[in-house]
Every structure is written in C-alpha cells, then in structure tokens.
Short mmCIF file of C-alpha atoms in Angstrom, two decimals:
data_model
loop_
_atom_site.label_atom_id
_atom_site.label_comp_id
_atom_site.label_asym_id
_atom_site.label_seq_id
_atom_site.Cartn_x
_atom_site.Cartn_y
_atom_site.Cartn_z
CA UNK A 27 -49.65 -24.85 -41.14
CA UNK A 28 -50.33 -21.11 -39.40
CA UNK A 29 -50.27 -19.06 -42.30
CA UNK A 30 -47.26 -16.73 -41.75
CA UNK A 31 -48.58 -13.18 -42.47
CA UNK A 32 -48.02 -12.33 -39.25
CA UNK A 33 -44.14 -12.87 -39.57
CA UNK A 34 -43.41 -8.62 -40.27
CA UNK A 35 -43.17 -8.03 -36.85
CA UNK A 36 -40.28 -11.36 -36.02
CA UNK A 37 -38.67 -9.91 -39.57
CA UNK A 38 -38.38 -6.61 -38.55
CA UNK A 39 -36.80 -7.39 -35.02
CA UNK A 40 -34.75 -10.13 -36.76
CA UNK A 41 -33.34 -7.22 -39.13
CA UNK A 42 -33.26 -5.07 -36.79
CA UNK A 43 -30.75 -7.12 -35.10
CA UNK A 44 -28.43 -7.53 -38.25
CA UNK A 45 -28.60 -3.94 -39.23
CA UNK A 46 -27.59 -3.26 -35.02
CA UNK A 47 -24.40 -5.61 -36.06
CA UNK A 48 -24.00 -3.72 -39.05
CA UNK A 49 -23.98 -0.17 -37.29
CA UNK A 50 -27.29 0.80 -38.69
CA UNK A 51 -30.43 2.35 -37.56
CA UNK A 52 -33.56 -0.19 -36.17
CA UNK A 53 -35.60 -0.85 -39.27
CA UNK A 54 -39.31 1.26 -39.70
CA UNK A 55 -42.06 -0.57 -41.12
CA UNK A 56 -41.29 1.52 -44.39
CA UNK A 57 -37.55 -0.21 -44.22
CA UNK A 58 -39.72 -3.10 -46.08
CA UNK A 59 -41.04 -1.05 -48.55
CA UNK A 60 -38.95 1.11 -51.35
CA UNK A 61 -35.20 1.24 -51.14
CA UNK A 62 -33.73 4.19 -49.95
CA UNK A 63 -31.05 6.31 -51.70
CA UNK A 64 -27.43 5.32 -50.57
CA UNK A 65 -26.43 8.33 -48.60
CA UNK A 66 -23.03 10.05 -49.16
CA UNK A 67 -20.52 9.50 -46.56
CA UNK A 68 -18.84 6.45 -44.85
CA UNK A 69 -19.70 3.47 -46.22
CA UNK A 70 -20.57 4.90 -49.58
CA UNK A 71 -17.32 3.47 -51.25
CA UNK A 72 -16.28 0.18 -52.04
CA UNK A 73 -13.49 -1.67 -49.15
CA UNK A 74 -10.06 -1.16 -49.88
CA UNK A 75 -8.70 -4.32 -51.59
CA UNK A 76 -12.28 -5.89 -52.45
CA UNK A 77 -11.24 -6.16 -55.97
CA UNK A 78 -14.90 -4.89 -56.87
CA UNK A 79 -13.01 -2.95 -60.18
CA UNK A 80 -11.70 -6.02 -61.53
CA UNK A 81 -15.19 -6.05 -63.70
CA UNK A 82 -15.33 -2.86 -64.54
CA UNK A 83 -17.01 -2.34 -67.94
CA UNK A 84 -18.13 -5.87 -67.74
CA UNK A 85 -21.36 -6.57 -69.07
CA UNK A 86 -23.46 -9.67 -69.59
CA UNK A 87 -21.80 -13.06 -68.97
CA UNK A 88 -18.78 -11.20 -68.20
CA UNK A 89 -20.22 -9.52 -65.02
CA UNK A 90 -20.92 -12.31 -62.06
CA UNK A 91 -24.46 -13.45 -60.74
CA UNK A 92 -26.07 -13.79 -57.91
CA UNK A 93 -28.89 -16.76 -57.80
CA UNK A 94 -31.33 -16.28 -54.72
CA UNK A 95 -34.30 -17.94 -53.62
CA UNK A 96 -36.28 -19.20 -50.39
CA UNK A 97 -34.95 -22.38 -49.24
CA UNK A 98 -36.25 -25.31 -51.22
CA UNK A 99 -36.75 -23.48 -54.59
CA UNK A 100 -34.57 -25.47 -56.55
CA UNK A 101 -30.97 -23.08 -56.20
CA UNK A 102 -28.43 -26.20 -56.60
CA UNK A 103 -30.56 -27.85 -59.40
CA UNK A 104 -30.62 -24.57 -61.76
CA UNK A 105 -27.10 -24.28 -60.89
CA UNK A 106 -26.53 -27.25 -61.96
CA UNK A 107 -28.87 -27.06 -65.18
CA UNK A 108 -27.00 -23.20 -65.84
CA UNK A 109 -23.63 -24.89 -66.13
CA UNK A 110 -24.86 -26.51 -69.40
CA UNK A 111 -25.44 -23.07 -70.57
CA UNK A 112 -22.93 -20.75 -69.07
CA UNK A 113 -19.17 -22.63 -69.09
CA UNK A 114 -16.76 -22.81 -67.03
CA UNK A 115 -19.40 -22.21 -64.59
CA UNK A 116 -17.69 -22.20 -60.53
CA UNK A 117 -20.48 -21.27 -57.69
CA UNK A 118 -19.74 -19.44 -53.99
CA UNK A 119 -22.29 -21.12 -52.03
CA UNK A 120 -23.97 -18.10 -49.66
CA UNK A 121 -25.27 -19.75 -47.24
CA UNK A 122 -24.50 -20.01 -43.58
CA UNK A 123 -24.75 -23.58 -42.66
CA UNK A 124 -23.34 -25.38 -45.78
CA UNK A 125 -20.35 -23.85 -45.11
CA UNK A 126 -20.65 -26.78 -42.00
CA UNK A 127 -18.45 -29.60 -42.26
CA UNK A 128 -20.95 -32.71 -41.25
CA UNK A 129 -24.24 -30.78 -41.59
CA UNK A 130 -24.91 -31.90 -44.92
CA UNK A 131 -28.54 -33.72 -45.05
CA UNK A 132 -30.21 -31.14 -43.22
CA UNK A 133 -28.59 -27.90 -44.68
CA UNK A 134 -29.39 -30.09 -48.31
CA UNK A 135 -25.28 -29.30 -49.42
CA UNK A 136 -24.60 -30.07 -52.62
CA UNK A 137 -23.43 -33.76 -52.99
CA UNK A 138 -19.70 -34.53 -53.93
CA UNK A 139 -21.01 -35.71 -56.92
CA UNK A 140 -22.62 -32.17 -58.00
CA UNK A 141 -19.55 -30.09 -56.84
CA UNK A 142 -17.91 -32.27 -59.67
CA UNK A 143 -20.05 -30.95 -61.90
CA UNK A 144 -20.22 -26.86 -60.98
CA UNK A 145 -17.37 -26.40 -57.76
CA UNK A 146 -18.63 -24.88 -54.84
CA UNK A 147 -16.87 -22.38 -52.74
CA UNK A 148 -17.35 -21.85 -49.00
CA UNK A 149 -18.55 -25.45 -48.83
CA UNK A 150 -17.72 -27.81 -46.03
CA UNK A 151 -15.08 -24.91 -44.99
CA UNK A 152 -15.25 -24.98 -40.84
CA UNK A 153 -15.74 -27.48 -38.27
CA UNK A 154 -19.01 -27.42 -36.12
CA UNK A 155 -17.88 -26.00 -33.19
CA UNK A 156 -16.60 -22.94 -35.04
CA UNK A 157 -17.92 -19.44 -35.34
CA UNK A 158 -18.39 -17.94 -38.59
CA UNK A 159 -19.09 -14.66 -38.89
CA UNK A 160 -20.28 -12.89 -41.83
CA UNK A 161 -16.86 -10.34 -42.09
CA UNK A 162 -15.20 -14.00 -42.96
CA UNK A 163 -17.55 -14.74 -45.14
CA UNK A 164 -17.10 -11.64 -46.80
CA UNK A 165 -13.72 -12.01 -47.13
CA UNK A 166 -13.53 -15.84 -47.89
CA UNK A 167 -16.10 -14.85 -51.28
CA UNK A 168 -13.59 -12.07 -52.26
CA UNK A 169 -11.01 -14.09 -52.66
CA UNK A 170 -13.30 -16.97 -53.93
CA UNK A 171 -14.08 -14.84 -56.87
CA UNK A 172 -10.45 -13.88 -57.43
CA UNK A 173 -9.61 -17.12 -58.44
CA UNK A 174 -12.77 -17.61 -60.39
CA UNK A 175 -12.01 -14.57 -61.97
CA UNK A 176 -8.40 -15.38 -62.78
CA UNK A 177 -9.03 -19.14 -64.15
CA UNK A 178 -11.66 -17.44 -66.73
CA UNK A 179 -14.35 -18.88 -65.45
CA UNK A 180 -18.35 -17.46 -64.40
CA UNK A 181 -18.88 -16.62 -61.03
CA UNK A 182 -21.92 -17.58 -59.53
CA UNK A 183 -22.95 -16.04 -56.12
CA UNK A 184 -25.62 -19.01 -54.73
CA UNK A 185 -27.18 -19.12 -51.20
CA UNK A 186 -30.18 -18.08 -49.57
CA UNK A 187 -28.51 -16.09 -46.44
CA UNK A 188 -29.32 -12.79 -47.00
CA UNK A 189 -26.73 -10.86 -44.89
CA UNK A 190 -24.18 -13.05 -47.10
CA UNK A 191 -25.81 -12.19 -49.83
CA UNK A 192 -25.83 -8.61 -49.36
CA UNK A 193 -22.38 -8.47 -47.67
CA UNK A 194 -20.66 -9.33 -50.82
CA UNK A 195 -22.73 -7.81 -53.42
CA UNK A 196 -22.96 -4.41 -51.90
CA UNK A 197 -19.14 -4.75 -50.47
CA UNK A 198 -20.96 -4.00 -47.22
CA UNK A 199 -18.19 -2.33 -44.65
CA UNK A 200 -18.36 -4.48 -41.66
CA UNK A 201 -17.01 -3.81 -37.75
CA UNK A 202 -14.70 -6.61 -36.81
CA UNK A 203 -15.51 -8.66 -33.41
CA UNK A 204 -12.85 -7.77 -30.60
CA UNK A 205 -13.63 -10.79 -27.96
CA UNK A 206 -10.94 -8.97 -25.51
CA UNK A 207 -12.77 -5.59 -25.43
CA UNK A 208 -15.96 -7.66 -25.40
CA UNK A 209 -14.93 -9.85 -22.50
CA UNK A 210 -14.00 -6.64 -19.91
CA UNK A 211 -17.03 -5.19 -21.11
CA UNK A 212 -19.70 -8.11 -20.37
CA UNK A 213 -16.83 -8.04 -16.75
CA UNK A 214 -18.29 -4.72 -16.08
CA UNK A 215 -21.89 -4.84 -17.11
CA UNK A 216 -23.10 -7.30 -13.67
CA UNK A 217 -26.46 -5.05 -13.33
CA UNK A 218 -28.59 -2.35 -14.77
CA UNK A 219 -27.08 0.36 -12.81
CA UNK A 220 -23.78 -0.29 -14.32
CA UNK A 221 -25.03 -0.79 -18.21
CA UNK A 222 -26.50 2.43 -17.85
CA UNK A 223 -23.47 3.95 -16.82
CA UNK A 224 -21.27 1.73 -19.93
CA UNK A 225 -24.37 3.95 -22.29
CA UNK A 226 -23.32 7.07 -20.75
CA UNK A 227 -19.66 6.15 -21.55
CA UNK A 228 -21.02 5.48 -24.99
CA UNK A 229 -23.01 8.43 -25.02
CA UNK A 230 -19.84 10.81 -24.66
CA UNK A 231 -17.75 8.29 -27.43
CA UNK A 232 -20.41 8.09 -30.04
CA UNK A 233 -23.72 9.83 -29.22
CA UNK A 234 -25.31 8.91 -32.19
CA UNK A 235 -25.43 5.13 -31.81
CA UNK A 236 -25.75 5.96 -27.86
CA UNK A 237 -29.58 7.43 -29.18
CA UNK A 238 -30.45 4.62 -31.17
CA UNK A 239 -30.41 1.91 -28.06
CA UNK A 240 -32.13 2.07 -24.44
CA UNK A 241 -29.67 2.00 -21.86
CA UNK A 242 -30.66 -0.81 -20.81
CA UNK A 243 -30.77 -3.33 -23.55
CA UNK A 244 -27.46 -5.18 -22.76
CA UNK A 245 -26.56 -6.63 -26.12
CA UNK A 246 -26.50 -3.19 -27.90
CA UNK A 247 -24.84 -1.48 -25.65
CA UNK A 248 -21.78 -4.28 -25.40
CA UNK A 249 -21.68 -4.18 -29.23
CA UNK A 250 -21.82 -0.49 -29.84
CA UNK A 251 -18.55 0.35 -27.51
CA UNK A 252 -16.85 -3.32 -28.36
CA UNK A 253 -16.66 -1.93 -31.49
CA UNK A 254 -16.26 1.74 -30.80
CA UNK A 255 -12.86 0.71 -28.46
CA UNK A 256 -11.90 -1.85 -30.59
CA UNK A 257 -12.00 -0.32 -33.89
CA UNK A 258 -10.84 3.06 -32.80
CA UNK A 259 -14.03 4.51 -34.91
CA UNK A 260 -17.49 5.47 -33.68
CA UNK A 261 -19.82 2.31 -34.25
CA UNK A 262 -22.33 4.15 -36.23
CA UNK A 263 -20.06 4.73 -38.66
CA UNK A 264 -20.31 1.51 -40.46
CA UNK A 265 -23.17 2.15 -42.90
CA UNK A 266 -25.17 2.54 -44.35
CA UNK A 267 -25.72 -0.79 -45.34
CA UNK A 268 -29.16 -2.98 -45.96
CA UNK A 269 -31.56 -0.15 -47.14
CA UNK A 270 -29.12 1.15 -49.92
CA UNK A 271 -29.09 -0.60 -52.75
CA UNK A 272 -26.66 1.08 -55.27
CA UNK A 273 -25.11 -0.36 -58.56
CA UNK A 274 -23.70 -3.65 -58.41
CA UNK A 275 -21.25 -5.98 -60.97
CA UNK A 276 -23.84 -8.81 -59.60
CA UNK A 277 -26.71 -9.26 -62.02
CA UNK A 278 -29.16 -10.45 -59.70
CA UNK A 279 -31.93 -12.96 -60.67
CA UNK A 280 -34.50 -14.31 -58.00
CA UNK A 281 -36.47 -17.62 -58.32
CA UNK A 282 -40.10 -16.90 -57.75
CA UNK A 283 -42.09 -19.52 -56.05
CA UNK A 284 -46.47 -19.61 -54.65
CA UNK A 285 -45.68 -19.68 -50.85
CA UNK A 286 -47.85 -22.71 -50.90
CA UNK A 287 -45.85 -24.67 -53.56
CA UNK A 288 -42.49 -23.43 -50.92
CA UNK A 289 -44.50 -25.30 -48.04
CA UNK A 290 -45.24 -28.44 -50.00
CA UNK A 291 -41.52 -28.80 -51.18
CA UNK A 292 -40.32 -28.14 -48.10
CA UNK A 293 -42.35 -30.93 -46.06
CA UNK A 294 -41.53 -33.09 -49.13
CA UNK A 295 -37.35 -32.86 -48.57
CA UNK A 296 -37.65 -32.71 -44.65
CA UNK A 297 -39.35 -36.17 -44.85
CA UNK A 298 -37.06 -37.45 -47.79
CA UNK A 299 -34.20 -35.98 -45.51
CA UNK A 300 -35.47 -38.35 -42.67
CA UNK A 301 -35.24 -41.11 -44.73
CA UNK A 302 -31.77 -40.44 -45.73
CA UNK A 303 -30.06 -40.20 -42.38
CA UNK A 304 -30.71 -37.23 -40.62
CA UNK A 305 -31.39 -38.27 -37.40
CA UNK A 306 -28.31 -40.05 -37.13
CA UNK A 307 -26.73 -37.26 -38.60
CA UNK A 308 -28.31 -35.31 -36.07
CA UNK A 309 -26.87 -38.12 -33.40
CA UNK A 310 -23.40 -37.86 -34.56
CA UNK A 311 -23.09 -34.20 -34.82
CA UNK A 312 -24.70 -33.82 -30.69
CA UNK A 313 -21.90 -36.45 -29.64
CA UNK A 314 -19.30 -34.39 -31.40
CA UNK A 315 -16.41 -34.06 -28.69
CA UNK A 316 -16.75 -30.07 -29.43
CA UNK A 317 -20.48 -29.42 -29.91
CA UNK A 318 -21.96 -27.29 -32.08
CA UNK A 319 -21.17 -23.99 -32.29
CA UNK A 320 -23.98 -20.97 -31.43
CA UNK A 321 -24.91 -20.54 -35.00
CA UNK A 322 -24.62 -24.13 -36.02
CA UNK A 323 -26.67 -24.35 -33.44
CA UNK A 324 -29.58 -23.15 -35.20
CA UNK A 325 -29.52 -25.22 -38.00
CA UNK A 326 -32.75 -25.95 -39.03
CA UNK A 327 -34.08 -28.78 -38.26
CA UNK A 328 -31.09 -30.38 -36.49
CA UNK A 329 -31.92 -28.20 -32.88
CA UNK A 330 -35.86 -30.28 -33.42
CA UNK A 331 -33.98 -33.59 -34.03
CA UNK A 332 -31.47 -32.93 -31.23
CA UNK A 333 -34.40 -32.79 -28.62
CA UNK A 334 -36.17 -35.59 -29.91
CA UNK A 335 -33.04 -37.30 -28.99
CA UNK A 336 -32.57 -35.63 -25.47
CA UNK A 337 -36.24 -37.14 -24.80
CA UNK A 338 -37.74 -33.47 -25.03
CA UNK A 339 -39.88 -34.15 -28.28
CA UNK A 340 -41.60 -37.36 -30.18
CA UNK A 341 -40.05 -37.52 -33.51
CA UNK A 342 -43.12 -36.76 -35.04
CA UNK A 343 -43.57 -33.44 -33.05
CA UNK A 344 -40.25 -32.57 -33.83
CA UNK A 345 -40.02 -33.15 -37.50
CA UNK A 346 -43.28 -31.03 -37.50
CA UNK A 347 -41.75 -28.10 -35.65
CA UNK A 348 -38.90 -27.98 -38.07
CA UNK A 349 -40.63 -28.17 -41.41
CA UNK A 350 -42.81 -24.91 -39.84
CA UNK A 351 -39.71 -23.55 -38.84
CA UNK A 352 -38.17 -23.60 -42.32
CA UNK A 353 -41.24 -22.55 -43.58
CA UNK A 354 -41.43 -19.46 -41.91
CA UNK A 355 -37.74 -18.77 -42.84
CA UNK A 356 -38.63 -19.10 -46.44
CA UNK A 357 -41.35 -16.53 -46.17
CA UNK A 358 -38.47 -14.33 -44.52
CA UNK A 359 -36.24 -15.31 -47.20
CA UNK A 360 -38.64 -14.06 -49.85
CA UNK A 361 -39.35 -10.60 -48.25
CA UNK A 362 -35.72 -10.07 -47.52
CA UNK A 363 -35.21 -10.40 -51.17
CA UNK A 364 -38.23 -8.85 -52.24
CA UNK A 365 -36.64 -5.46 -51.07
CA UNK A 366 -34.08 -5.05 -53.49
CA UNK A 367 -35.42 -3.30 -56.87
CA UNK A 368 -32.11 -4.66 -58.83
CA UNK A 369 -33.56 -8.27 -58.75
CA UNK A 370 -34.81 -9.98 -61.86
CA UNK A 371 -37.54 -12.37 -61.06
CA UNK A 372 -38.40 -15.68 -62.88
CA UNK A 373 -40.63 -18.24 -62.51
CA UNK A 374 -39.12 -20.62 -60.49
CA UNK A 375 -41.92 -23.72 -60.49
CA UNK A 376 -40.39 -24.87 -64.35
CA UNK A 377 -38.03 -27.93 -64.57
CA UNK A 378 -34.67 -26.96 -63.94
CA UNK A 379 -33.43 -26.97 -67.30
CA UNK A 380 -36.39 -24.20 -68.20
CA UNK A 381 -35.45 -22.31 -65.16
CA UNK A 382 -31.89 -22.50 -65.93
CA UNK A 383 -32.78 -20.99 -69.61
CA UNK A 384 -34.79 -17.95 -67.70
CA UNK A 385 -31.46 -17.20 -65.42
CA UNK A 386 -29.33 -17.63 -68.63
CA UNK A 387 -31.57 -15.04 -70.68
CA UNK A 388 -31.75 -12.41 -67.81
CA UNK A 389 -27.46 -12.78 -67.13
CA UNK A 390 -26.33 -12.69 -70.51
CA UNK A 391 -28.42 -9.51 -71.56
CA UNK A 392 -27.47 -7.49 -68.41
CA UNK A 393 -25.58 -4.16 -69.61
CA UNK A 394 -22.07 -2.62 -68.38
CA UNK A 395 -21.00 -2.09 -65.19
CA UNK A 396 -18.80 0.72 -64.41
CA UNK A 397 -17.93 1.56 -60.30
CA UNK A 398 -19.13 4.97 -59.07
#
C-alpha cells in the first residue's frame, strides 16, 4: 500500500471543489489547520424553517449526536451497541451512497435485520440513476429529525460523508441547482473566447466570486452565474460555510482508529464483500435499464468491479485498486474530521459494546445548547 501522506494536495483540491459549490473561497493550506471564527454576515444564521430551535436548552441525551468515523471503523456496529444504552434510539444515515437503492454490499448498508433494531433514515431512499444532491440531503435529515424528535426518540446523525455531515450540523445555507440556467449557459460557453466573456458578465454581477476563479476554468464559471441568475443573489453569498465551526445542538463524538488498523479492516470487508456477492451486485446494477447515476457512479469499489466486467481489469487488479481507493478516502475522511475542534474523540479499536459505552459517556454529559 503507498502510504498516503501525500494525499493534502488531492484533499485540498477535492475541498476546494465543495467549498466552490458551497460559494466559498479555495481552501489555503492553513484551511487544514485551526478553525476560523464564523464571520458575521450571510450565512451566519440558521435557514428559515430548519427547526434548529426545537432543542434549545437541550443538554445531554436530550440534544442529538453525530457519530463519525473513516469508513470501516465500526459506525453501524456502535450504533447498534448505543441503542442498548440510549432508547428509543432512531439513526439518519449520512452517507452518500447508502442512500442507493441496490448498492448495498459495497456501500456495507445496514442489513434489514439491523434497521429493525435502530431505524435508519435516508436509507435505500433513490434509485441508481438518480442525482442526489447534498441541498436534498439537507432537507430530507431536517425533516428526518422532526419526526425523531416528535416520537420522543434520540437522534443519531451517522455517516462518514463529510459535506452531509457538515450540511446538517452547521445548517449550512446551500445554492439550489437551476439545470435551465445551467443548460443556456454550458449553450454559450463552446470556446475559451466566449467563457471569458460569460467571467466578464460575472465580473459586473458578482465581482467577488468573479476574483476567486480564472476565466478560464469552465466549471466555476458555469456554477458561479447558474447560481447568480438562478437564485437572484450573488453566488458568493452563500457562506461561509466549512471553515466556521460555531455552536451546534449536535454533540459530536469521532471514532479514532491507527491508519494501519483502517487499512487492514478495510482489505478484510472488501474481500468478505467479494465473497458475499458483490460482483454480481456489481453485474446487476451495470445492466440496470437506467445506469448509474454520476455520483453513484463513484461508488467505491463498484466503478473497479464494473471494469473488471467490461474486460478492462483482472479481478484481482481491480479488487486491489478499490481497497487503495477506499483507503485513501479514509485517510481523507479522518482529516476532514480532524478539523473540527467540537469533536470528542474515542478510541475506536474496543469491541463495540466498549465503544458504544465511550459514545454514551461523552453524549450524555454534553451541557446546554442555546441558538445564538
């Protein structure tokens, strides 16, 4: 395995990228160091309708949690384990390919079997070929914790997708997708001359995003006036996003993990994955009358398996592409975590149960929460 130190650079661009969909500045190589201060202004407030004061005052097992981890340290089993402690105990799964309908082996979704035992929100909720953006996710969680919240149950924010994460813990305000405005725009953008003309367009509507892009990188400039002309509002207005990290109802508690003892377990499930089916899970989902969509797409480990079976890869070289794959996400994982100062941290490489009784401890002792 290539020892993934060198993954800073491919996180930064990657966040980069989210925090350009967000309306937010390219990150600096101090973005991954302390958290910066919210600043006042737009964005500073909760979303209309969010429902964010509905635990106001709440403390302890009153306020919900959010359970995060790289992939493969153990999320569904402490959930699991928790709901012996903590009852009624529902989950909101924050993740961005369980909410797949047929990607189960690979994306390791909780069985039918354990939703019985804790129910799991945003699980199984859209067909392959579908888009699903993180703006629905936000707003499918919202009203995910409504009902939690109004059958008197726990709420329990699970996933290891950060943008999902964040998006509903820090009531991130999102720009909408307008695929009208977007499709007259990518009409008009058929060469450099005339992209640099859409930033100059830009450039007079919203300057400051306008200075954050070249002129010439397509996909910025397309987003930054689909969302200025569609939302009526300049695009850099939606932040400030990632790099604040201000109170919270979520008590957050992060399960710590040697990025060696991450690798092994992940090369352990890919290969137990293999022998439960995935390959002609894999088959099934590529013959699917309506494909996969562009982010089911990038499932992990299902693009590998899909060219194994379009004769571009030996099954061996593609199982070992994806289990390096995931294991460079899970060192992204970690440091996108690692970020926040709010998390708790516990030792993740306990039995479930003990694990469970760490998550328990640092919940039930977390103080009030009052919005600003």
């Amino acid at each position: 395995m290539v020892e993934p130190e060198d993954l800073g650079a491919e996180l930064r661009r990657a966040m980069s990228d989210v925090r350009w969909d967000l309306g937010l500045a390219p990150l600096s190589d101090a973005d991954l160091g302390a958290a910066a201060p919210r600043p006042a202004g737009v964005g500073s407030t909760a979303r209309p309708g969010s429902g964010r004061a509905r635990w106001a005052g709440a403390a302890g097992l009153d306020r919900p949690c959010a359970l995060v981890g790289p992939t493969a340290s153990g999320k569904t089993a402490v959930t699991l384990a928790l709901a012996e402690l903590v009852s009624p105990l529902e989950a909101v799964a924050a993740d961005s390919m369980t909410v797949y309908r047929h990607l189960d082996i690979g994306t390791a979704t909780p069985t039918l079997a354990e939703r019985r035992r804790v129910p799991h929100h945003l699980v199984d909720t859209v067909e392959p070929h579908e888009e699903f953006s993180v703006a629905r996710f936000q707003s499918a969680a919202d009203k995910a914790f409504d009902d939690i919240v109004g059958r008197g149950a726990h709420g329990l924010l699970v996933g290891g997708t950060g943008l999902y994460h964040q998006a509903v813990i820090d009531d991130l305000a999102l720009p909408g997708r307008f695929p009208q405005v977007l499709a007259t725009l990518e009409a008009e953008a058929v060469d450099e001359d005339c992209l640099r003309s859409m930033h100059g367009r830009l450039a007079s509507l919203d300057p400051v995003a306008a200075e954050r892009m070249e002129p010439t990188n397509r996909r910025r400039v397309l987003r930054a006036l689909e969302v200025t002309l569609g939302a009526g509002r300049p695009f850099s207005s939606f932040g400030p996003g990632l790099d604040a990290h201000p109170p919270t109802p979520f008590v957050q508690v992060g399960l710590r993990l040697e990025r060696a003892v991450t690798a092994g377990r992940i090369a352990e499930r890919f290969d137990a994955m293999i022998d439960a089916g995935l390959l002609d899970e894999v088959r099934a989902l590529v013959e699917l009358p309506g494909g996969l969509s562009r982010t089911a797409s990038q499932a992990l480990g299902y693009r590998e398996l899909a060219e194994h079976l379009n004769g571009e890869r030996t099954l061996t070289d593609a199982v070992s592409a994806a289990v390096q794959r995931t294991q460079q996400l899970a060192v992204r994982q970690e440091r996108w975590f690692r970020r926040d100062p709010r998390l708790v941290w516990v030792d993740a490489e306990a039995d479930a149960a003990t694990v469970a009784d760490r998550v328990q401890a640092a919940w039930a002792t977390a103080g009030a929460w009052e919005p600003t």
